[in-house]
Tab-separated table of C-alpha atoms in Angstrom:
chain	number	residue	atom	x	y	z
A	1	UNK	CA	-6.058	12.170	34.777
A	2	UNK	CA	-7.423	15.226	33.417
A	3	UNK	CA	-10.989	15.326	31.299
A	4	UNK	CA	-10.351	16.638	27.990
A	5	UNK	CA	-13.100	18.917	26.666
A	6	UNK	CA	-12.783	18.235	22.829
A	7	UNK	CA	-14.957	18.491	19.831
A	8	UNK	CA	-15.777	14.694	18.312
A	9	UNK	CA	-14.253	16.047	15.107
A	10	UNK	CA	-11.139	16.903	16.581
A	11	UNK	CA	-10.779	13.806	18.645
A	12	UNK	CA	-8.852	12.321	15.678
A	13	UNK	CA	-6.527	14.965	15.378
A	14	UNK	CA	-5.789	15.920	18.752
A	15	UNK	CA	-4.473	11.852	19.401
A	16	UNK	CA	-2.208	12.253	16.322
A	17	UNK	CA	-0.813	15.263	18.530
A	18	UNK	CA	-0.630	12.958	21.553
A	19	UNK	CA	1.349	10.374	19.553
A	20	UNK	CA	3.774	12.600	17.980
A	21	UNK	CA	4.285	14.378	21.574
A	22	UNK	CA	4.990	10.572	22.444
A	23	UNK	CA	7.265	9.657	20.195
A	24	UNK	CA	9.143	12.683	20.725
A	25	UNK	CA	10.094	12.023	24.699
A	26	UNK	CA	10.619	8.606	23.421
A	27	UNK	CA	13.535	9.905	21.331
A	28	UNK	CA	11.767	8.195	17.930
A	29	UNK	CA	12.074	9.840	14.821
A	30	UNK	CA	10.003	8.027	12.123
A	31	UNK	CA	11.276	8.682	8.608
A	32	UNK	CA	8.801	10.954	7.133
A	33	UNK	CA	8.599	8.452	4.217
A	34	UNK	CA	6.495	6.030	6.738
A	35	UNK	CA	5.895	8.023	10.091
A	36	UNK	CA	2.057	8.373	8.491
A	37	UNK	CA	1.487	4.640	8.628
A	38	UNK	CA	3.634	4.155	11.743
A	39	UNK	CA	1.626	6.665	13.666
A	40	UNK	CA	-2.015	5.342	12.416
A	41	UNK	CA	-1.308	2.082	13.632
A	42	UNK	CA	-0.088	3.452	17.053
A	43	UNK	CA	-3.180	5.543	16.806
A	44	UNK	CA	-5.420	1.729	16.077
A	45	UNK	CA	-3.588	-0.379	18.989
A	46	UNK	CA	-2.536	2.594	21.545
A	47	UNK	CA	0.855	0.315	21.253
A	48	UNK	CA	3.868	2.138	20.708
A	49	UNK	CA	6.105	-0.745	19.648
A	50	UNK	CA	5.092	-0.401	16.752
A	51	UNK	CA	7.418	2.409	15.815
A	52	UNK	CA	10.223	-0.072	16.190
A	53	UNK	CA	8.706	-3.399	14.641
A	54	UNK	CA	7.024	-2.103	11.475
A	55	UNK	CA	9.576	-2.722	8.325
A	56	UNK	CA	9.497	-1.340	5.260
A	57	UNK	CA	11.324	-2.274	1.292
A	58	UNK	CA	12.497	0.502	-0.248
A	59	UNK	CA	10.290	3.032	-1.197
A	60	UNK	CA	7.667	0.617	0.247
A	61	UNK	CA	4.997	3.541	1.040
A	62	UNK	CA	5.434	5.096	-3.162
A	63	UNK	CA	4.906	1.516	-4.629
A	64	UNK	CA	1.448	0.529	-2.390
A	65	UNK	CA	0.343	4.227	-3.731
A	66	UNK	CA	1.513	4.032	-7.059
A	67	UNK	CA	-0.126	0.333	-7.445
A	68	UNK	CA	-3.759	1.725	-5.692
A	69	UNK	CA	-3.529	4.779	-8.746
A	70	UNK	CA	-3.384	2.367	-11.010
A	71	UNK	CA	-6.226	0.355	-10.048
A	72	UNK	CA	-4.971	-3.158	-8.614
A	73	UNK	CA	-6.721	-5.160	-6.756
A	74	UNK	CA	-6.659	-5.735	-3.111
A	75	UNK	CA	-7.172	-9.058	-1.356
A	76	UNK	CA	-6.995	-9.944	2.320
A	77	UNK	CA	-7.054	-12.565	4.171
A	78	UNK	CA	-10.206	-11.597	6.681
A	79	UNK	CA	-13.015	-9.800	6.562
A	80	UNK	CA	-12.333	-8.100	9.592
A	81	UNK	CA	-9.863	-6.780	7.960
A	82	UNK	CA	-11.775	-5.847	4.727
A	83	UNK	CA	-14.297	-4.079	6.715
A	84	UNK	CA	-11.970	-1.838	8.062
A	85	UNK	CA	-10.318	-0.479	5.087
A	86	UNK	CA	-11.738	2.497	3.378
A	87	UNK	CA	-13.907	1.436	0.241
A	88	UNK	CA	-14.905	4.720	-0.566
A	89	UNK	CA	-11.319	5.896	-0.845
A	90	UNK	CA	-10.190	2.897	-2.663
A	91	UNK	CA	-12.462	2.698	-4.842
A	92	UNK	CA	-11.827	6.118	-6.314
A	93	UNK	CA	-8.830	4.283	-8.431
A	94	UNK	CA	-10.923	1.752	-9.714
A	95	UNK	CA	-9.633	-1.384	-7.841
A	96	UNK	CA	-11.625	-4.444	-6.223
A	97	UNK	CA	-11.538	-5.042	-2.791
A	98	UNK	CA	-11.711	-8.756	-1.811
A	99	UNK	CA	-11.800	-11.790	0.923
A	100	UNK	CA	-12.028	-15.209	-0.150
A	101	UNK	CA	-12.339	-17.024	3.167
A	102	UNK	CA	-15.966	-17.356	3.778
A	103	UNK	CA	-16.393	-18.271	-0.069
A	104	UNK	CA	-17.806	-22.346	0.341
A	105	UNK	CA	-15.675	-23.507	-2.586
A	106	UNK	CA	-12.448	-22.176	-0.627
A	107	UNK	CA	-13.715	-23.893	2.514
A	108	UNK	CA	-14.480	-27.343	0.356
A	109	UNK	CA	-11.208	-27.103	-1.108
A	110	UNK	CA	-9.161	-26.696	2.119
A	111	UNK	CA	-10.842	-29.679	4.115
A	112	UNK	CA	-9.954	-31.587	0.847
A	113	UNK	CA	-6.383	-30.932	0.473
A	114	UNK	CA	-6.261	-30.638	4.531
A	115	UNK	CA	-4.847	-27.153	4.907
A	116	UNK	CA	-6.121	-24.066	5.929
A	117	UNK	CA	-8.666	-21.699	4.666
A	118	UNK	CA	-6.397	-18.904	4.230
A	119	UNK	CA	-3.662	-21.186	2.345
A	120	UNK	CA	-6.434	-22.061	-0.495
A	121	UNK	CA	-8.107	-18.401	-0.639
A	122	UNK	CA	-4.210	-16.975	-1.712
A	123	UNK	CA	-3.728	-19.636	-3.811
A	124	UNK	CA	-7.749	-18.381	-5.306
A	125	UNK	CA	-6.306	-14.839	-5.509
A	126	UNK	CA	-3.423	-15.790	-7.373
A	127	UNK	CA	-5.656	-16.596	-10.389
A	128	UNK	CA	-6.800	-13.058	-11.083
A	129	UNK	CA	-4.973	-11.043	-13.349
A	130	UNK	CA	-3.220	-8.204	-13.158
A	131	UNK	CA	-1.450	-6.480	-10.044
A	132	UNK	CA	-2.654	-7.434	-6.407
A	133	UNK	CA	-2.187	-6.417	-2.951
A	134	UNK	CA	-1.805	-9.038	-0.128
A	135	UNK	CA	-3.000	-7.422	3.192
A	136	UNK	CA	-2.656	-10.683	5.893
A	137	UNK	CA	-3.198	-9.483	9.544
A	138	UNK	CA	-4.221	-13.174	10.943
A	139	UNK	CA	-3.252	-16.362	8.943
A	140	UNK	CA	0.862	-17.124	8.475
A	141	UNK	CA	-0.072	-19.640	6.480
A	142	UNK	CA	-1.560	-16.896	4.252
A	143	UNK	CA	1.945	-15.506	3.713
A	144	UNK	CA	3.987	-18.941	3.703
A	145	UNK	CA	1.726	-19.371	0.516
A	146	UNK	CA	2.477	-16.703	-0.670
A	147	UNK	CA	6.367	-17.254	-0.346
A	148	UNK	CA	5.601	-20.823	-1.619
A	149	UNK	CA	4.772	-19.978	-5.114
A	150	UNK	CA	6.928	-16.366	-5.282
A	151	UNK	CA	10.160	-19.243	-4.440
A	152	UNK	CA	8.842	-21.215	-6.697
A	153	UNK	CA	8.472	-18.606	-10.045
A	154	UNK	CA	5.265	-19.613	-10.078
A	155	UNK	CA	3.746	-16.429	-8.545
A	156	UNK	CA	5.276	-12.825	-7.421
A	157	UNK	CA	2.904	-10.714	-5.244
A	158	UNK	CA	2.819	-7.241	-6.555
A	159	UNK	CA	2.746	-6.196	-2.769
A	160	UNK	CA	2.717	-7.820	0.944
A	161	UNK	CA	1.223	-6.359	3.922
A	162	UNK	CA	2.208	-8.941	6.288
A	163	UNK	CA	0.990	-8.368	9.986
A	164	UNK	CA	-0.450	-11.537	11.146
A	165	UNK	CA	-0.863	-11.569	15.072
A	166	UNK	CA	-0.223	-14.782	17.437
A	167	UNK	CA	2.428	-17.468	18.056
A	168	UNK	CA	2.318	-20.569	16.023
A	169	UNK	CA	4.939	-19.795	12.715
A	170	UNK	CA	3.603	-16.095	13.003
A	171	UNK	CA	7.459	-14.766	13.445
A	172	UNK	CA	8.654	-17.546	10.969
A	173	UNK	CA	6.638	-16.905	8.097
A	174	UNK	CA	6.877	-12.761	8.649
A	175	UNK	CA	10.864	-13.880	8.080
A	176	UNK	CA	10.251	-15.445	4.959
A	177	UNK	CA	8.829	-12.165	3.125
A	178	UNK	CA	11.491	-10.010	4.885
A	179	UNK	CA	14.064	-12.083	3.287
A	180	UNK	CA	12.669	-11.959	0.067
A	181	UNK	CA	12.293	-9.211	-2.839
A	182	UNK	CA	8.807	-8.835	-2.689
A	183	UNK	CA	7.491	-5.359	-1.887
A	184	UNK	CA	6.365	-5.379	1.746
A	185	UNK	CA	5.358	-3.702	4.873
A	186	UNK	CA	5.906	-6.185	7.575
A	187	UNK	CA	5.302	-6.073	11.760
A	188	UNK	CA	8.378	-8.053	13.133
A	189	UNK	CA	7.442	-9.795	16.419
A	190	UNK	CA	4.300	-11.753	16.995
A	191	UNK	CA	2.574	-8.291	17.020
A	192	UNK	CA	-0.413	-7.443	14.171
A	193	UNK	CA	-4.110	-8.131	13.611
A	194	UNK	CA	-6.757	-7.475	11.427
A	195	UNK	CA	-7.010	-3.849	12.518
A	196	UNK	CA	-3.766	-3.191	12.144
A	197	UNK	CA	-3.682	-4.359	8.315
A	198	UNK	CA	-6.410	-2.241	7.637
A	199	UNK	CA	-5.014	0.415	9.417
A	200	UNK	CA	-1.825	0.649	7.170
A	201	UNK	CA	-4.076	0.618	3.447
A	202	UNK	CA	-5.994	3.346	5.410
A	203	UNK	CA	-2.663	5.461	5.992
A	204	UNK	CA	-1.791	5.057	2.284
A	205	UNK	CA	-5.071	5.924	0.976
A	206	UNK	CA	-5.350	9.080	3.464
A	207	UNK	CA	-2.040	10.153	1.901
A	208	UNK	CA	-3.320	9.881	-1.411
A	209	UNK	CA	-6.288	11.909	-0.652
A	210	UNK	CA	-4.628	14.525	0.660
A	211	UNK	CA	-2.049	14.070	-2.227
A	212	UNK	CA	-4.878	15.257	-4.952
């Protein structure tokens, strides 16, 4: 393998290149509605799988920017996760970033009812008003919450990113917001993480920067 000689500016730049040169002798052809958030989480895991796995609702990409202009509110379900999305971007549309999981009443409440962390900081998010974003990259149980009260009328996320990584009801809870009508990018498979949620806000919010 060659050393590249490359400015640290246009490191960035130059592996978008190297991913779209990729895809290409792949034969993949992402829909230019989604190819930017396809290609930054390809750029975040070095994974190309991702151009088949990721799905999308209709118009999936217009609704997460059309809810950030208008300000909602953005929970996830790790900090990892929260520390990798751009607060400087999103907080040019007047929205609150937030993670409930460390929070001690969440953690009280969960070793009370004997369920998980993630289950009780959803069910914490729930009670704001107004629109909010869902961005899960490690608890299922985060999104089988989630489906729990949306099934039940009692709740309807404004938006889902579901990418939770592993193998205990990972595949089986991504199923239940596919099969729903819930606005949602979604990783198929066992395949996600906290980067990779974060990744996909980023995407959006880069597109809305270079949108203005």
């Amino acid at each position: 393998m060659e050393i590249m000689t490359i400015r640290p500016g246009d490191i960035e730049a130059r592996s978008f290149e190297i991913i779209g040169e990729e895809l290409q002798k792949r034969g993949i052809t992402p829909d230019p509605e989604v190819a930017p958030i396809i290609k930054r989480c390809i750029h975040t895991t070095a994974d190309f799988d991702y151009a088949e796995t990721l799905r999308f609702s209709k118009d999936a990409g217009k609704r997460l920017k059309q809810l950030i202009r208008e300000g909602a509110d953005l929970v996830t379900d790790t900090n990892m996760a929260l520390s990798g999305i751009n607060r400087k971007e999103f907080s040019k549309y007047g929205g609150s970033l937030h993670c409930f999981m460390a929070d001690e009443e969440v953690a009280g409440k969960a070793a009370e009812l004997g369920t998980t962390r993630a289950s009780v900081s959803m069910r914490k998010a729930m009670e704001h008003p107004g629109d909010t974003i869902f961005v899960v990259g490690n608890a299922p149980t985060a999104l089988i919450t989630l489906y729990e009260e949306y099934s039940k009328k009692a709740y309807t996320p404004a938006f889902i990113v579901g990418v939770p990584v592993g193998f205990v009801n990972v595949e089986a809870a991504k199923e239940l917001i596919l099969g729903s009508d819930i606005p949602y990018i979604v990783n198929a498979g066992r395949k996600g993480g906290s980067n990779v949620a974060a990744a996909i806000v980023n995407a959006i919010l880069y597109e809305l920067r270079e949108e203005v």
